[in-house]
Amino acid sequence: MTDQRTRPTHVRHAIIALIFIITSVNYADRATFSIAGSAAAHELGLNPVQTGFILSAFAWAYVLAQVPGGLLLDKFGTKRVYAAAIALWSIFTALQGLAGLIAFLPAMAMLFALRFLVGLAEAPSFPGNARLVASWFPSAERGTASAIFNSAQYFSLVAFAPLMGWLAHSFGWRSIFWVMGALGLVATAVFVRYIHSPARHPSINQAELDHIEQGGGLVHMEDGGSGSAAAFDWGNVGKLIANRMMLGIYLGQYCINVLTYFFVTWFPIYLVKERGLNIMEAGFAAAAPALCGFVGGLAGGYVSDWILKRTGSLDLARKGPLAVGMLLATAIIGCVWAEQEWLVVTLMSVAFFGKGVASLGWAVMADVAPKRLAGLSGGVFNMFGNMAGIVTPIVVGFIVAATGSFDWALVYVGGHCLLTIFAFLVIAGPIRRMTIGE
């Protein structure tokens, strides 16, 4: 009989499953006001421009806090910072349900401030995910692990948009914030209970630990200071932004996220205001494109790796699926002429399948980031990408207010799909490892 001690455990698979669930809650909390927004705006007297600013508040803080969030992770460790982040963003989410009920606090100011605080609290989440993957997975498994947690952005709305739509329909829009806040606090307790560094996890055996470490996993990352925070230099940020290839990649990620942020902010409101669905129907309708994005994300990663193995060409492997996916994503413009609701949902589903296929940004960053600055490169990349969360909700709000329709907003979003292709194929040029003083 085989000695059980020589057979590796699979604790890392449970860890990535938990990260996937936490990240799904993370994205659901970002989308709470998207589902509640139509009813909340009606009750609180918010116009489209005010709604756009509230929807953008999250991204203002999220972008500003990317680098500080990474520094906190480096200084205090992933577990403490990430657990505190989950608890804080859950509390701030729940408090949004009190908007308009506190006499001395204007509803718009309160919602903007609380969504800003949610963005501030969520900033360490994706860098924290990346650190957990780096410590728990050997190099050969990190691509798949990263694709799994990244795909949670799509699965989140598959799982939670119908729930939030039902809550709003049955118990009022405020219930969305209270239920999601409570779920987040439960997630905090689960995270604290089960997330540990590989070297300290009570369920891992030596065989799995050896498998991770021998494959390049940083199993002792959380056991002592790495000194990475002290190595931070703003001059390196300038060097990254000044590099044509990196700038093209950053611009491309921004453009991809224009589509992402339209979906998680204005899309449910569009279904209610422009298409006449009730709030529960909008929640279920939003799940279909999200599911297609989830499938597209997994398919894009698989196809990209398959092309790389067959051809050895990074350019073809990364840019091929990206270009095809973004062309599919332009289907969102077809909603301008679509009359039936089922056709709108179908076109949106095609667009988000394409967007999922094209979501290879983190894989590209792994290919090009300077070895000494992998963390900083990723932080700047995530900062640029999420600037779309500031701009998109506000621009869409102004377009809707000025035209009384979402038609030009859909053209605005679809145009960025084409700009993504231009950024990666023309501006970025050949994909290769960037070097800075190496």
Short mmCIF file of C-alpha atoms in Angstrom, two decimals:
data_model
loop_
_atom_site.label_atom_id
_atom_site.label_comp_id
_atom_site.label_asym_id
_atom_site.label_seq_id
_atom_site.Cartn_x
_atom_site.Cartn_y
_atom_site.Cartn_z
CA MET A 1 0.00 0.00 0.00
CA THR A 2 1.26 3.49 -0.88
CA ASP A 3 2.32 5.53 2.13
CA GLN A 4 -0.19 8.38 2.39
CA ARG A 5 2.57 10.68 3.59
CA THR A 6 4.37 10.39 0.22
CA ARG A 7 1.25 11.30 -1.77
CA PRO A 8 0.85 15.08 -2.05
CA THR A 9 -2.26 16.62 -0.57
CA HIS A 10 -4.27 19.08 -2.65
CA VAL A 11 -4.75 21.94 -0.23
CA ARG A 12 -3.78 24.45 -2.93
CA HIS A 13 -6.89 23.49 -4.91
CA ALA A 14 -9.09 24.28 -1.92
CA ILE A 15 -7.23 27.58 -1.53
CA ILE A 16 -7.91 28.66 -5.14
CA ALA A 17 -11.56 27.59 -4.79
CA LEU A 18 -11.89 29.82 -1.73
CA ILE A 19 -10.13 32.72 -3.50
CA PHE A 20 -12.61 32.25 -6.37
CA ILE A 21 -15.58 32.51 -3.98
CA ILE A 22 -14.14 35.55 -2.16
CA THR A 23 -13.48 37.29 -5.48
CA SER A 24 -17.04 36.52 -6.61
CA VAL A 25 -18.36 38.27 -3.48
CA ASN A 26 -15.91 41.10 -4.18
CA TYR A 27 -17.33 41.72 -7.66
CA ALA A 28 -20.93 41.30 -6.47
CA ASP A 29 -20.39 44.08 -3.93
CA ARG A 30 -19.09 46.32 -6.72
CA ALA A 31 -22.33 45.68 -8.66
CA THR A 32 -24.82 46.21 -5.82
CA PHE A 33 -25.77 49.74 -6.85
CA SER A 34 -26.08 48.63 -10.48
CA ILE A 35 -28.94 46.32 -9.52
CA ALA A 36 -30.42 48.65 -6.90
CA GLY A 37 -29.71 51.82 -8.88
CA SER A 38 -32.94 52.23 -10.84
CA ALA A 39 -35.22 51.86 -7.80
CA ALA A 40 -32.83 53.80 -5.56
CA ALA A 41 -32.56 56.67 -8.06
CA HIS A 42 -36.36 56.88 -8.30
CA GLU A 43 -36.85 56.89 -4.53
CA LEU A 44 -33.96 59.25 -3.77
CA GLY A 45 -34.53 61.58 -6.74
CA LEU A 46 -31.16 60.99 -8.42
CA ASN A 47 -30.71 62.07 -12.06
CA PRO A 48 -28.52 60.14 -14.58
CA VAL A 49 -25.48 62.35 -14.02
CA GLN A 50 -25.67 61.91 -10.24
CA THR A 51 -26.14 58.17 -10.73
CA GLY A 52 -23.06 58.10 -13.00
CA PHE A 53 -20.91 59.78 -10.36
CA ILE A 54 -22.13 57.36 -7.69
CA LEU A 55 -21.37 54.41 -9.98
CA SER A 56 -17.87 55.76 -10.62
CA ALA A 57 -17.02 56.43 -6.97
CA PHE A 58 -15.73 52.89 -6.42
CA ALA A 59 -13.16 53.15 -9.18
CA TRP A 60 -11.78 56.53 -8.00
CA ALA A 61 -10.67 54.98 -4.74
CA TYR A 62 -9.74 51.62 -6.27
CA VAL A 63 -7.35 53.26 -8.73
CA LEU A 64 -5.80 55.60 -6.18
CA ALA A 65 -5.24 52.80 -3.67
CA GLN A 66 -3.60 50.22 -5.97
CA VAL A 67 0.01 51.04 -5.08
CA PRO A 68 -0.66 51.73 -1.36
CA GLY A 69 -2.67 48.50 -1.16
CA GLY A 70 0.26 46.54 -2.56
CA LEU A 71 2.64 48.19 -0.10
CA LEU A 72 0.36 47.22 2.82
CA LEU A 73 0.36 43.60 1.62
CA ASP A 74 4.16 43.61 1.45
CA LYS A 75 4.51 45.19 4.89
CA PHE A 76 1.87 43.37 6.95
CA GLY A 77 1.26 40.14 5.02
CA THR A 78 -1.57 38.93 2.82
CA LYS A 79 -3.77 37.30 5.45
CA ARG A 80 -4.11 40.26 7.81
CA VAL A 81 -4.53 42.91 5.13
CA TYR A 82 -6.89 40.85 2.94
CA ALA A 83 -9.10 39.78 5.88
CA ALA A 84 -9.37 43.39 7.07
CA ALA A 85 -10.21 44.44 3.52
CA ILE A 86 -13.08 41.94 3.20
CA ALA A 87 -14.56 43.00 6.55
CA LEU A 88 -14.32 46.71 5.74
CA TRP A 89 -15.78 46.57 2.25
CA SER A 90 -18.65 44.41 3.59
CA ILE A 91 -19.47 46.94 6.32
CA PHE A 92 -19.35 49.83 3.83
CA THR A 93 -21.60 47.85 1.46
CA ALA A 94 -24.20 47.26 4.18
CA LEU A 95 -24.21 50.92 5.21
CA GLN A 96 -25.32 51.96 1.71
CA GLY A 97 -28.73 50.55 2.58
CA LEU A 98 -29.19 53.48 4.99
CA ALA A 99 -28.88 56.14 2.27
CA GLY A 100 -31.72 58.65 2.51
CA LEU A 101 -32.68 57.52 6.00
CA ILE A 102 -30.25 59.78 7.89
CA ALA A 103 -31.66 63.30 7.99
CA PHE A 104 -28.40 65.28 8.03
CA LEU A 105 -26.67 63.22 5.28
CA PRO A 106 -27.69 63.86 1.64
CA ALA A 107 -28.31 60.54 -0.08
CA MET A 108 -26.01 61.22 -3.04
CA ALA A 109 -23.10 62.30 -0.84
CA MET A 110 -23.55 59.29 1.42
CA LEU A 111 -23.70 56.81 -1.48
CA PHE A 112 -20.70 58.38 -3.21
CA ALA A 113 -18.65 58.34 0.01
CA LEU A 114 -19.54 54.74 0.88
CA ARG A 115 -18.85 53.44 -2.63
CA PHE A 116 -15.55 55.33 -2.52
CA LEU A 117 -14.73 53.55 0.75
CA VAL A 118 -15.69 50.18 -0.79
CA GLY A 119 -13.18 50.86 -3.58
CA LEU A 120 -10.54 51.85 -1.04
CA ALA A 121 -11.10 48.65 0.95
CA GLU A 122 -11.11 46.38 -2.12
CA ALA A 123 -7.82 47.72 -3.52
CA PRO A 124 -5.61 44.99 -1.95
CA SER A 125 -7.84 42.16 -3.20
CA PHE A 126 -6.35 41.39 -6.63
CA PRO A 127 -2.73 41.98 -5.58
CA GLY A 128 -3.57 39.73 -2.61
CA ASN A 129 -4.91 37.07 -4.96
CA ALA A 130 -1.71 37.27 -7.00
CA ARG A 131 0.43 36.89 -3.86
CA LEU A 132 -1.57 33.85 -2.71
CA VAL A 133 -1.22 32.23 -6.14
CA ALA A 134 2.53 32.96 -6.16
CA SER A 135 2.98 31.32 -2.77
CA TRP A 136 0.59 28.38 -3.21
CA PHE A 137 1.22 27.31 -6.83
CA PRO A 138 4.28 26.18 -8.76
CA SER A 139 5.01 28.21 -11.88
CA ALA A 140 3.48 25.64 -14.24
CA GLU A 141 0.10 25.91 -12.49
CA ARG A 142 -0.09 29.67 -11.95
CA GLY A 143 -1.67 30.50 -15.30
CA THR A 144 -4.64 28.26 -14.64
CA ALA A 145 -4.93 29.44 -11.03
CA SER A 146 -4.87 33.08 -12.13
CA ALA A 147 -7.50 32.41 -14.82
CA ILE A 148 -9.75 30.84 -12.18
CA PHE A 149 -9.74 33.81 -9.82
CA ASN A 150 -9.95 36.29 -12.72
CA SER A 151 -13.03 34.51 -14.11
CA ALA A 152 -14.85 35.19 -10.84
CA GLN A 153 -15.74 38.63 -12.22
CA TYR A 154 -18.12 36.91 -14.65
CA PHE A 155 -19.33 34.13 -12.39
CA SER A 156 -20.14 36.71 -9.72
CA LEU A 157 -23.03 38.16 -11.70
CA VAL A 158 -24.20 34.69 -12.77
CA ALA A 159 -24.55 33.78 -9.12
CA PHE A 160 -25.48 37.09 -7.49
CA ALA A 161 -27.32 39.23 -10.07
CA PRO A 162 -30.45 37.03 -9.94
CA LEU A 163 -30.24 36.96 -6.13
CA MET A 164 -29.90 40.74 -5.91
CA GLY A 165 -32.71 41.25 -8.43
CA TRP A 166 -35.00 38.96 -6.42
CA LEU A 167 -34.09 40.72 -3.16
CA ALA A 168 -34.88 44.15 -4.63
CA HIS A 169 -38.15 42.91 -6.12
CA SER A 170 -39.29 41.13 -2.96
CA PHE A 171 -37.86 43.20 -0.10
CA GLY A 172 -36.83 46.55 -1.62
CA TRP A 173 -33.51 47.83 -2.96
CA ARG A 174 -32.00 48.42 0.49
CA SER A 175 -32.07 44.68 1.22
CA ILE A 176 -29.41 44.11 -1.47
CA PHE A 177 -26.81 46.05 0.51
CA TRP A 178 -27.68 44.44 3.84
CA VAL A 179 -27.63 40.86 2.56
CA MET A 180 -24.43 41.29 0.55
CA GLY A 181 -22.75 43.01 3.51
CA ALA A 182 -23.68 40.09 5.76
CA LEU A 183 -22.37 37.58 3.22
CA GLY A 184 -19.09 39.48 3.15
CA LEU A 185 -18.69 39.22 6.92
CA VAL A 186 -19.29 35.47 6.69
CA ALA A 187 -16.63 35.35 3.95
CA THR A 188 -14.23 37.19 6.28
CA ALA A 189 -14.63 34.51 8.95
CA VAL A 190 -14.12 31.72 6.42
CA PHE A 191 -11.02 33.45 5.01
CA VAL A 192 -9.45 33.84 8.46
CA ARG A 193 -10.23 30.22 9.32
CA TYR A 194 -8.85 28.56 6.19
CA ILE A 195 -6.26 30.84 4.56
CA HIS A 196 -2.70 30.36 5.80
CA SER A 197 0.72 30.40 4.16
CA PRO A 198 1.71 27.01 2.69
CA ALA A 199 4.47 26.55 5.26
CA ARG A 200 1.98 27.06 8.12
CA HIS A 201 -1.19 25.42 6.82
CA PRO A 202 -2.34 22.62 9.16
CA SER A 203 -3.70 20.42 6.35
CA ILE A 204 -0.77 20.38 3.92
CA ASN A 205 1.73 17.55 3.93
CA GLN A 206 5.43 17.70 3.14
CA ALA A 207 4.94 16.15 -0.31
CA GLU A 208 2.65 18.93 -1.50
CA LEU A 209 4.88 21.56 0.10
CA ASP A 210 7.89 20.13 -1.76
CA HIS A 211 5.89 19.99 -5.01
CA ILE A 212 5.02 23.69 -4.72
CA GLU A 213 8.47 24.86 -3.64
CA GLN A 214 10.40 22.80 -6.18
CA GLY A 215 8.14 24.17 -8.92
CA GLY A 216 8.93 27.77 -8.00
CA GLY A 217 6.17 28.46 -5.47
CA LEU A 218 7.16 31.07 -2.86
CA VAL A 219 6.03 29.01 0.11
CA HIS A 220 7.77 31.24 2.66
CA MET A 221 6.59 34.56 1.20
CA GLU A 222 4.37 35.28 4.21
CA ASP A 223 6.83 34.06 6.83
CA GLY A 224 9.04 37.16 6.80
CA GLY A 225 9.46 40.57 5.18
CA SER A 226 10.60 40.41 1.61
CA GLY A 227 11.76 43.98 1.52
CA SER A 228 9.75 44.65 -1.63
CA ALA A 229 8.01 47.65 -0.09
CA ALA A 230 11.31 49.37 0.59
CA ALA A 231 12.40 48.83 -3.02
CA PHE A 232 9.54 50.94 -4.40
CA ASP A 233 10.69 53.81 -6.64
CA TRP A 234 8.41 56.25 -8.47
CA GLY A 235 11.09 56.59 -11.13
CA ASN A 236 10.38 53.05 -12.23
CA VAL A 237 6.73 53.94 -12.74
CA GLY A 238 7.83 56.61 -15.21
CA LYS A 239 10.03 54.11 -17.05
CA LEU A 240 7.11 51.69 -17.40
CA ILE A 241 4.73 54.33 -18.72
CA ALA A 242 7.36 55.71 -21.12
CA ASN A 243 7.87 52.30 -22.72
CA ARG A 244 5.83 52.00 -25.94
CA MET A 245 5.01 48.31 -25.49
CA MET A 246 3.86 48.75 -21.88
CA LEU A 247 1.85 51.85 -22.77
CA GLY A 248 0.04 49.92 -25.50
CA ILE A 249 -0.74 47.12 -23.06
CA TYR A 250 -1.97 49.58 -20.42
CA LEU A 251 -4.15 51.42 -22.95
CA GLY A 252 -5.53 48.10 -24.21
CA GLN A 253 -6.48 47.04 -20.68
CA TYR A 254 -8.21 50.38 -20.10
CA CYS A 255 -10.28 49.90 -23.27
CA ILE A 256 -11.25 46.33 -22.38
CA ASN A 257 -12.44 47.53 -18.98
CA VAL A 258 -14.72 50.15 -20.55
CA LEU A 259 -16.91 47.18 -21.54
CA THR A 260 -16.48 45.58 -18.10
CA TYR A 261 -17.51 48.69 -16.20
CA PHE A 262 -20.48 49.42 -18.45
CA PHE A 263 -21.74 45.96 -17.64
CA VAL A 264 -21.25 46.13 -13.87
CA THR A 265 -22.59 49.69 -13.55
CA TRP A 266 -25.12 50.78 -16.20
CA PHE A 267 -26.25 47.55 -17.88
CA PRO A 268 -28.98 46.53 -15.37
CA ILE A 269 -30.20 50.15 -15.32
CA TYR A 270 -30.24 50.12 -19.14
CA LEU A 271 -32.41 46.99 -19.09
CA VAL A 272 -34.91 48.65 -16.73
CA LYS A 273 -35.01 52.18 -18.19
CA GLU A 274 -34.48 51.52 -21.89
CA ARG A 275 -35.88 48.02 -22.27
CA GLY A 276 -38.74 48.08 -19.75
CA LEU A 277 -37.72 45.06 -17.68
CA ASN A 278 -38.55 45.05 -13.99
CA ILE A 279 -35.69 44.88 -11.53
CA MET A 280 -35.96 41.11 -10.97
CA GLU A 281 -36.01 40.40 -14.72
CA ALA A 282 -32.98 42.67 -15.15
CA GLY A 283 -31.06 40.66 -12.55
CA PHE A 284 -31.73 37.41 -14.36
CA ALA A 285 -31.07 38.96 -17.80
CA ALA A 286 -27.67 40.22 -16.60
CA ALA A 287 -26.68 36.67 -15.66
CA ALA A 288 -26.67 35.37 -19.25
CA PRO A 289 -23.92 37.69 -20.59
CA ALA A 290 -21.96 37.12 -17.39
CA LEU A 291 -22.08 33.35 -17.89
CA CYS A 292 -20.88 33.78 -21.47
CA GLY A 293 -18.03 35.98 -20.24
CA PHE A 294 -17.08 33.27 -17.73
CA VAL A 295 -16.99 30.60 -20.45
CA GLY A 296 -15.13 32.94 -22.82
CA GLY A 297 -12.52 33.72 -20.17
CA LEU A 298 -11.69 30.06 -19.61
CA ALA A 299 -11.79 29.35 -23.36
CA GLY A 300 -9.49 32.29 -24.16
CA GLY A 301 -6.86 31.13 -21.69
CA TYR A 302 -6.99 27.56 -22.98
CA VAL A 303 -6.81 28.58 -26.66
CA SER A 304 -3.96 31.01 -26.00
CA ASP A 305 -1.90 28.33 -24.25
CA TRP A 306 -2.74 25.82 -27.00
CA ILE A 307 -1.53 28.22 -29.72
CA LEU A 308 1.65 28.94 -27.76
CA LYS A 309 2.44 25.22 -27.43
CA ARG A 310 1.80 24.63 -31.14
CA THR A 311 3.58 27.67 -32.58
CA GLY A 312 5.93 28.98 -29.90
CA SER A 313 4.80 32.50 -30.86
CA LEU A 314 3.78 34.73 -27.95
CA ASP A 315 2.46 37.35 -30.36
CA LEU A 316 0.12 34.91 -32.10
CA ALA A 317 -0.92 33.18 -28.89
CA ARG A 318 -1.85 36.38 -27.04
CA LYS A 319 -2.90 38.76 -29.81
CA GLY A 320 -4.87 36.25 -31.93
CA PRO A 321 -7.56 35.43 -29.33
CA LEU A 322 -7.53 39.06 -28.19
CA ALA A 323 -8.28 40.44 -31.66
CA VAL A 324 -10.99 37.85 -32.39
CA GLY A 325 -12.56 38.36 -28.97
CA MET A 326 -12.69 42.15 -29.29
CA LEU A 327 -14.25 41.89 -32.75
CA LEU A 328 -16.99 39.72 -31.23
CA ALA A 329 -17.37 42.26 -28.43
CA THR A 330 -18.39 44.97 -30.93
CA ALA A 331 -21.72 43.11 -31.11
CA ILE A 332 -22.78 45.41 -28.27
CA ILE A 333 -23.32 48.16 -30.87
CA GLY A 334 -26.02 45.98 -32.48
CA CYS A 335 -28.23 46.59 -29.44
CA VAL A 336 -28.90 50.09 -30.83
CA TRP A 337 -31.08 48.52 -33.54
CA ALA A 338 -32.37 45.48 -31.64
CA GLU A 339 -36.08 45.67 -30.85
CA GLN A 340 -36.65 42.48 -28.85
CA GLU A 341 -35.31 41.97 -25.34
CA TRP A 342 -34.07 38.45 -26.14
CA LEU A 343 -31.98 39.84 -29.00
CA VAL A 344 -30.43 42.47 -26.72
CA VAL A 345 -29.45 39.79 -24.20
CA THR A 346 -28.09 37.59 -27.03
CA LEU A 347 -25.95 40.41 -28.46
CA MET A 348 -24.69 41.29 -24.99
CA SER A 349 -23.87 37.60 -24.42
CA VAL A 350 -21.86 37.45 -27.65
CA ALA A 351 -20.07 40.66 -26.66
CA PHE A 352 -19.14 39.34 -23.24
CA PHE A 353 -18.07 35.96 -24.57
CA GLY A 354 -15.70 37.87 -26.86
CA LYS A 355 -14.55 40.09 -24.01
CA GLY A 356 -13.83 36.98 -21.94
CA VAL A 357 -11.79 35.42 -24.75
CA ALA A 358 -9.81 38.66 -25.05
CA SER A 359 -9.11 39.00 -21.33
CA LEU A 360 -5.49 37.90 -21.51
CA GLY A 361 -4.05 41.02 -19.90
CA TRP A 362 -2.64 39.30 -16.81
CA ALA A 363 -1.06 36.61 -18.99
CA VAL A 364 0.52 39.31 -21.16
CA MET A 365 1.86 41.06 -18.06
CA ALA A 366 3.48 37.79 -16.95
CA ASP A 367 5.16 37.66 -20.37
CA VAL A 368 6.48 41.24 -20.45
CA ALA A 369 6.97 42.55 -16.89
CA PRO A 370 10.58 43.26 -15.88
CA LYS A 371 11.69 40.52 -13.48
CA ARG A 372 12.62 43.01 -10.77
CA LEU A 373 9.37 44.93 -11.13
CA ALA A 374 6.70 42.29 -11.65
CA GLY A 375 4.60 43.56 -8.76
CA LEU A 376 4.91 47.23 -9.69
CA SER A 377 4.18 46.48 -13.35
CA GLY A 378 1.02 44.65 -12.37
CA GLY A 379 -0.02 47.47 -10.05
CA VAL A 380 0.36 50.10 -12.76
CA PHE A 381 -1.43 47.77 -15.20
CA ASN A 382 -4.37 47.34 -12.79
CA MET A 383 -4.40 51.08 -12.06
CA PHE A 384 -4.65 51.99 -15.75
CA GLY A 385 -7.27 49.32 -16.42
CA ASN A 386 -9.53 50.45 -13.61
CA MET A 387 -9.40 54.10 -14.61
CA ALA A 388 -12.14 52.97 -17.00
CA GLY A 389 -14.29 52.55 -13.92
CA ILE A 390 -13.96 56.27 -13.22
CA VAL A 391 -14.54 57.51 -16.75
CA THR A 392 -17.12 55.08 -18.17
CA PRO A 393 -20.00 55.51 -15.65
CA ILE A 394 -19.69 59.30 -15.78
CA VAL A 395 -19.48 59.51 -19.58
CA VAL A 396 -22.46 57.17 -19.98
CA GLY A 397 -24.40 59.24 -17.45
CA PHE A 398 -23.77 62.44 -19.40
CA ILE A 399 -24.66 60.75 -22.73
CA VAL A 400 -27.95 59.41 -21.33
CA ALA A 401 -28.78 62.78 -19.74
CA ALA A 402 -28.01 64.67 -22.97
CA THR A 403 -29.71 62.31 -25.45
CA GLY A 404 -32.38 60.61 -23.35
CA SER A 405 -31.18 57.25 -24.71
CA PHE A 406 -28.41 54.68 -24.36
CA ASP A 407 -27.75 54.42 -28.12
CA TRP A 408 -24.63 56.60 -28.25
CA ALA A 409 -23.43 55.09 -24.98
CA LEU A 410 -23.43 51.65 -26.64
CA VAL A 411 -21.49 53.08 -29.62
CA TYR A 412 -19.00 54.63 -27.17
CA VAL A 413 -18.44 51.27 -25.48
CA GLY A 414 -18.24 49.34 -28.76
CA GLY A 415 -15.71 51.79 -30.18
CA HIS A 416 -13.34 50.96 -27.34
CA CYS A 417 -13.37 47.31 -28.46
CA LEU A 418 -11.77 48.39 -31.74
CA LEU A 419 -9.36 50.70 -29.92
CA THR A 420 -8.23 47.70 -27.83
CA ILE A 421 -7.16 45.87 -30.99
CA PHE A 422 -5.28 48.95 -32.20
CA ALA A 423 -3.51 49.34 -28.83
CA PHE A 424 -2.24 45.76 -28.72
CA LEU A 425 -1.50 45.20 -32.42
CA VAL A 426 -0.15 48.62 -33.41
CA ILE A 427 1.01 50.55 -30.36
CA ALA A 428 2.38 47.70 -28.23
CA GLY A 429 4.24 45.95 -31.03
CA PRO A 430 5.99 42.60 -30.42
CA ILE A 431 5.46 41.04 -26.99
CA ARG A 432 8.79 40.59 -25.22
CA ARG A 433 10.23 40.82 -21.72
CA MET A 434 11.01 44.42 -20.77
CA THR A 435 14.28 45.04 -18.99
CA ILE A 436 15.14 47.87 -16.60
CA GLY A 437 18.72 47.87 -15.39
CA GLU A 438 18.99 44.11 -15.69
#
